[in-house]
Coordinates of C-alpha atoms in Angstrom, one line a residue:
M1 CA 47.4 -0.9 -68.4
N2 CA 50.6 0.5 -67.1
T3 CA 52.5 -1.2 -64.3
W4 CA 54.9 1.4 -63.0
F5 CA 57.0 -1.0 -61.1
K6 CA 57.8 -3.2 -64.1
K7 CA 58.2 -1.0 -67.1
S8 CA 61.5 0.4 -68.3
F9 CA 61.9 4.0 -69.6
V10 CA 62.9 4.3 -73.3
L11 CA 64.2 7.6 -74.7
S12 CA 62.7 8.8 -77.9
A13 CA 64.9 9.9 -80.8
G14 CA 64.0 13.5 -80.2
L15 CA 64.9 13.3 -76.6
A16 CA 68.2 11.7 -77.5
L17 CA 69.0 14.7 -79.6
I18 CA 68.2 17.1 -76.8
L19 CA 70.5 15.1 -74.5
S20 CA 73.2 14.5 -77.2
G21 CA 76.7 14.8 -75.7
C22 CA 75.6 13.3 -72.4
G23 CA 77.2 10.2 -71.1
A24 CA 75.4 6.9 -71.2
K25 CA 76.0 6.4 -67.5
S26 CA 75.2 8.9 -64.7
D27 CA 78.2 10.3 -62.9
N28 CA 76.5 10.2 -59.6
A29 CA 74.9 7.2 -57.9
A30 CA 71.4 7.9 -56.7
T31 CA 71.9 7.8 -52.9
N32 CA 70.2 9.9 -50.3
A33 CA 72.5 12.8 -51.2
S34 CA 75.2 12.1 -53.8
Q35 CA 77.4 14.3 -55.9
T36 CA 80.6 14.0 -57.8
E37 CA 82.0 17.6 -57.2
P38 CA 80.5 20.3 -55.0
N39 CA 79.1 23.2 -57.0
A40 CA 78.0 25.1 -53.9
A41 CA 80.8 27.7 -53.9
Q42 CA 79.8 28.9 -57.3
T43 CA 76.2 29.1 -56.2
A44 CA 77.0 30.9 -52.9
D45 CA 79.4 33.4 -54.6
S46 CA 77.0 34.4 -57.3
G47 CA 74.1 34.7 -54.9
K48 CA 72.1 32.5 -57.3
K49 CA 69.3 30.4 -55.9
L50 CA 69.6 26.6 -56.2
N51 CA 67.6 25.1 -59.0
V52 CA 65.9 22.2 -57.3
V53 CA 63.7 19.8 -59.3
T54 CA 61.5 17.3 -57.5
T55 CA 59.2 14.6 -58.8
F56 CA 55.8 14.8 -57.2
Y57 CA 53.9 16.6 -54.4
P58 CA 55.3 15.2 -51.2
M59 CA 58.9 15.6 -52.4
Y60 CA 58.1 19.1 -53.6
E61 CA 56.5 20.1 -50.3
F62 CA 59.2 18.6 -48.1
T63 CA 61.9 20.2 -50.2
K64 CA 60.2 23.6 -50.3
Q65 CA 60.0 23.6 -46.5
V66 CA 63.7 22.9 -46.0
A67 CA 65.0 25.1 -48.8
G68 CA 63.1 28.3 -47.8
D69 CA 64.3 31.3 -49.8
H70 CA 67.5 29.7 -51.0
A71 CA 66.1 27.7 -53.9
N72 CA 63.6 27.7 -56.7
V73 CA 61.8 24.4 -56.2
T74 CA 59.7 22.9 -58.9
A75 CA 57.7 19.6 -59.3
L76 CA 57.9 17.7 -62.6
I77 CA 54.6 15.9 -62.1
P78 CA 51.7 18.4 -62.4
A79 CA 48.9 18.8 -60.0
G80 CA 46.1 16.3 -60.7
A81 CA 48.4 13.8 -62.4
E82 CA 48.7 10.2 -61.0
P83 CA 52.5 9.7 -60.4
H84 CA 52.4 5.9 -60.7
D85 CA 51.9 6.1 -64.4
W86 CA 53.5 9.4 -65.3
E87 CA 56.5 9.6 -67.6
P88 CA 58.8 12.5 -68.4
S89 CA 58.7 14.4 -71.6
A90 CA 61.8 15.8 -73.4
K91 CA 61.2 19.1 -71.7
D92 CA 61.1 17.4 -68.3
M93 CA 64.3 15.5 -69.0
A94 CA 66.0 18.8 -69.8
Q95 CA 64.9 20.1 -66.4
V96 CA 66.4 17.0 -64.8
K97 CA 69.7 17.6 -66.6
D98 CA 69.9 21.2 -65.6
A99 CA 69.0 20.8 -61.9
D100 CA 71.5 21.6 -59.1
V101 CA 69.5 19.2 -56.9
F102 CA 67.1 16.4 -58.0
V103 CA 64.8 15.0 -55.3
Y104 CA 62.8 11.9 -55.8
N105 CA 61.1 9.4 -53.4
G106 CA 62.3 6.2 -55.1
I107 CA 60.3 3.2 -56.5
V108 CA 57.2 5.1 -57.4
E109 CA 59.2 7.0 -60.1
G110 CA 60.1 4.0 -62.2
W111 CA 61.7 6.2 -64.8
A112 CA 64.0 8.2 -62.5
E113 CA 67.2 6.1 -62.6
Q114 CA 67.2 5.8 -66.4
A115 CA 66.5 9.5 -66.6
L116 CA 69.4 10.4 -64.3
S117 CA 71.7 8.2 -66.3
S118 CA 70.7 9.7 -69.6
A119 CA 70.6 13.3 -68.4
S120 CA 74.0 13.1 -66.7
N121 CA 75.4 16.1 -64.8
D122 CA 78.5 15.6 -62.6
K123 CA 77.7 18.6 -60.4
R124 CA 74.1 17.7 -59.7
V125 CA 73.2 16.4 -56.2
V126 CA 70.7 13.5 -56.3
V127 CA 68.5 12.8 -53.3
E128 CA 66.5 9.5 -53.1
A129 CA 64.5 10.4 -50.1
S130 CA 63.4 6.8 -49.2
K131 CA 66.8 5.3 -49.5
G132 CA 67.9 3.5 -46.4
L133 CA 64.4 3.2 -44.9
N134 CA 63.1 -0.3 -44.0
L135 CA 60.7 -0.7 -47.0
M136 CA 57.8 -3.1 -46.9
E137 CA 56.9 -5.6 -49.5
G138 CA 53.5 -5.5 -51.3
T139 CA 51.9 -8.1 -53.5
A140 CA 51.0 -6.7 -56.9
E141 CA 48.3 -8.7 -58.6
E142 CA 48.8 -9.8 -62.2
E143 CA 47.4 -7.8 -65.0
E144 CA 44.4 -9.4 -66.6
G145 CA 44.9 -11.3 -69.8
E146 CA 46.9 -14.2 -71.0
E147 CA 49.8 -12.0 -72.2
A148 CA 50.6 -11.0 -68.6
H149 CA 50.5 -14.7 -67.5
A150 CA 52.8 -15.6 -70.4
E151 CA 55.2 -12.9 -69.5
E152 CA 55.4 -13.5 -65.7
G153 CA 54.6 -17.2 -65.5
H154 CA 53.1 -16.8 -62.0
D155 CA 50.2 -15.1 -60.3
H156 CA 51.9 -12.6 -58.0
D157 CA 55.0 -10.5 -57.9
H158 CA 56.6 -9.0 -54.8
V159 CA 57.5 -5.4 -55.1
L160 CA 58.5 -2.7 -52.6
D161 CA 55.9 -0.3 -51.3
P162 CA 57.0 3.3 -52.0
H163 CA 54.3 5.1 -49.8
V164 CA 56.6 6.0 -46.9
W165 CA 55.5 9.7 -47.0
L166 CA 52.2 8.8 -45.5
N167 CA 53.8 7.8 -42.2
P168 CA 54.7 11.0 -40.3
V169 CA 57.7 9.3 -38.6
L170 CA 59.2 8.1 -41.9
A171 CA 58.4 11.5 -43.5
Q172 CA 60.8 13.0 -41.0
K173 CA 63.5 10.7 -42.3
E174 CA 62.8 11.9 -45.8
V175 CA 63.1 15.5 -44.7
E176 CA 66.4 14.7 -43.2
S177 CA 67.7 13.2 -46.4
I178 CA 66.5 16.3 -48.4
E179 CA 68.2 18.5 -45.9
A180 CA 71.5 16.6 -46.4
G181 CA 71.2 17.0 -50.2
L182 CA 70.6 20.8 -50.0
V183 CA 73.6 21.2 -47.6
A184 CA 75.8 19.2 -50.0
A185 CA 74.8 21.5 -52.8
D186 CA 75.0 24.7 -50.9
P187 CA 77.0 24.4 -47.6
A188 CA 77.1 28.2 -47.3
N189 CA 73.5 28.1 -46.2
K190 CA 73.8 25.0 -44.0
A191 CA 72.5 26.7 -40.9
D192 CA 69.3 27.8 -42.6
Y193 CA 68.6 24.4 -44.1
E194 CA 69.1 22.8 -40.7
K195 CA 66.9 25.4 -39.0
N196 CA 64.1 24.9 -41.6
A197 CA 64.3 21.1 -41.4
D198 CA 64.2 21.1 -37.6
A199 CA 61.1 23.4 -37.7
Y200 CA 59.3 21.2 -40.2
I201 CA 60.3 18.0 -38.4
T202 CA 58.8 19.5 -35.2
K203 CA 55.5 19.8 -37.1
L204 CA 55.8 16.3 -38.3
K205 CA 56.4 15.1 -34.7
E206 CA 53.3 17.0 -33.6
L207 CA 51.4 15.3 -36.4
D208 CA 52.6 11.9 -35.3
T209 CA 51.4 12.7 -31.8
E210 CA 48.0 13.6 -33.1
F211 CA 47.7 10.3 -35.0
K212 CA 48.8 8.3 -32.0
T213 CA 46.4 10.0 -29.7
G214 CA 43.5 10.1 -32.2
L215 CA 43.8 6.4 -33.2
K216 CA 44.7 4.9 -29.8
D217 CA 41.3 3.9 -28.7
V218 CA 39.3 3.5 -31.9
K219 CA 36.6 0.8 -31.9
R220 CA 37.9 -1.1 -34.9
K221 CA 41.3 -1.4 -36.5
D222 CA 40.5 -2.5 -40.1
F223 CA 39.8 0.0 -42.9
I224 CA 39.1 -0.6 -46.6
T225 CA 40.8 1.7 -49.0
Q226 CA 41.0 2.0 -52.8
H227 CA 44.7 1.0 -53.2
A228 CA 47.5 -0.3 -50.9
A229 CA 48.9 3.1 -50.1
F230 CA 48.5 3.1 -46.3
S231 CA 50.6 0.2 -45.1
Y232 CA 53.2 2.3 -43.4
L233 CA 50.7 4.5 -41.7
A234 CA 48.6 1.5 -40.6
K235 CA 51.7 -0.3 -39.2
Q236 CA 52.8 2.8 -37.3
Y237 CA 49.4 3.2 -35.5
G238 CA 48.4 -0.4 -35.0
L239 CA 45.8 -0.5 -37.8
T240 CA 45.1 -3.0 -40.7
Q241 CA 44.7 -1.8 -44.2
V242 CA 42.4 -3.8 -46.5
P243 CA 43.1 -2.6 -50.0
I244 CA 40.8 -3.1 -53.0
A245 CA 43.7 -2.7 -55.5
G246 CA 47.4 -3.2 -55.2
L247 CA 50.3 -0.7 -54.9
S248 CA 49.2 1.1 -58.1
P249 CA 45.6 2.6 -58.0
E250 CA 45.2 1.8 -61.7
Q251 CA 45.3 -2.0 -60.9
E252 CA 41.9 -3.6 -61.3
P253 CA 41.1 -6.2 -58.6
T254 CA 40.3 -9.7 -59.8
P255 CA 36.7 -10.9 -59.4
D256 CA 37.9 -13.2 -56.5
K257 CA 39.7 -10.3 -54.8
L258 CA 36.6 -8.1 -55.1
A259 CA 34.3 -10.8 -53.8
G260 CA 36.7 -11.3 -50.8
I261 CA 36.7 -7.6 -50.0
I262 CA 32.8 -7.5 -50.1
K263 CA 32.7 -10.6 -47.9
F264 CA 35.1 -9.1 -45.4
A265 CA 33.2 -5.8 -45.3
K266 CA 29.8 -7.6 -44.7
E267 CA 31.2 -9.9 -42.0
N268 CA 32.9 -7.0 -40.2
N269 CA 30.1 -4.5 -40.6
V270 CA 32.3 -2.0 -42.4
K271 CA 30.3 1.3 -42.8
T272 CA 32.9 3.3 -44.8
I273 CA 34.8 2.5 -48.0
F274 CA 37.6 4.9 -48.7
F275 CA 38.4 6.2 -52.1
E276 CA 40.9 8.7 -53.6
T277 CA 40.7 12.0 -55.4
L278 CA 43.1 11.4 -58.3
V279 CA 41.7 8.1 -59.6
D280 CA 38.3 6.8 -60.7
P281 CA 36.3 5.8 -57.6
K282 CA 34.0 3.4 -59.4
V283 CA 35.4 0.2 -57.8
A284 CA 35.2 1.7 -54.3
E285 CA 31.7 2.8 -55.0
T286 CA 30.8 -0.6 -56.3
V287 CA 31.9 -2.2 -53.0
A288 CA 30.1 0.5 -51.0
T289 CA 26.9 -0.1 -53.0
E290 CA 27.1 -3.8 -52.6
I291 CA 27.4 -3.6 -48.8
G292 CA 25.2 -0.6 -48.3
S293 CA 27.9 1.6 -46.8
K294 CA 29.0 5.2 -47.5
T295 CA 32.3 6.4 -49.1
D296 CA 34.8 8.9 -47.9
V297 CA 38.2 10.3 -49.0
L298 CA 41.5 8.9 -47.7
N299 CA 44.1 10.9 -49.5
P300 CA 47.4 9.2 -50.5
L301 CA 48.9 12.7 -51.1
E302 CA 50.3 11.8 -54.5
G303 CA 49.2 15.2 -55.7
L304 CA 46.9 18.1 -54.7
T305 CA 43.6 18.7 -56.4
D306 CA 42.3 22.2 -57.4
E307 CA 39.9 21.9 -54.5
D308 CA 42.8 21.2 -52.1
K309 CA 44.6 24.3 -53.4
Q310 CA 41.5 26.5 -53.1
K311 CA 41.3 25.4 -49.5
N312 CA 45.0 26.2 -49.0
L313 CA 45.6 22.6 -48.0
D314 CA 49.2 21.3 -47.8
Y315 CA 50.7 18.0 -46.6
L316 CA 50.0 18.7 -43.0
G317 CA 46.4 19.8 -43.7
V318 CA 45.6 16.8 -45.8
M319 CA 47.1 14.4 -43.3
K320 CA 45.0 15.9 -40.6
N321 CA 41.9 15.5 -42.8
N322 CA 43.0 11.8 -43.2
L323 CA 43.2 11.4 -39.5
E324 CA 39.7 12.8 -39.0
A325 CA 38.3 10.5 -41.7
L326 CA 40.0 7.5 -40.1
K327 CA 38.8 8.4 -36.6
K328 CA 35.2 8.8 -37.8
A329 CA 35.2 5.5 -39.8
L330 CA 36.9 3.5 -37.1
N331 CA 34.5 4.6 -34.4
E332 CA 31.3 3.7 -36.3

């Protein structure tokens, strides 16, 4: 089982050939918006759109909203893929190398820093959207098996929680970081980037207001979810997340943890167990069956499903669906 927050990224021999001639160390530090030398004048003079590479859906959506018509924005991690365990191919690494701007959240993409170092580009702007935010610690349970115990020598490891995009207030900060990165890469279009960012931040502020109003007077404050993705959202709106799994949805809960969740659900008369669309819901369904409750979707927005796309859902639409699901469950 992969643990995205512990593993290191190793380049294959074929990938090393593709990246031959690149320095072993990146020429830019991965700050919110870092760059060695501006390449914007060349971009502006040629009328060429920025080539912006992002990692997974929230970064793609935020960047697309700010960039408008001035950039071609792509996401490395395809729709339907779980970003916690995804790793880049040689083709993906070539995209990282050739990007004018590279946008990633931070932490969830355990491969990103090594990839940036290996695929160096002294004119590339790098945006780590969560950098500078007050990140929360999560407790990641040990993998099952004696090998994990021998490697770690303890039962728990404290890691930082990357899921800031699920808090509409912190999402605004990420949008601001992305705006700064695009301006650094293309100052000629600064006014448009600022205008686009302001417009999207206004929508995020409205979303925040909807969450505050909708969750203010709910009957209960605790909710059980498939993995620990909603800590920032819960803290923002005075709720308590009770996760079945840890920060990665692929983590299996220990028998003791699962028994504790079931006990909590029975004692607190929990009527809804939340699951996700991109991972196997069997554990959430097991808990629901054990306590006689129903299940519903609480989407961590790590990617859009085909159904989401068919419904023309985006970040704002999915978050509003999450709000309605929470309101319903917390008023039962």
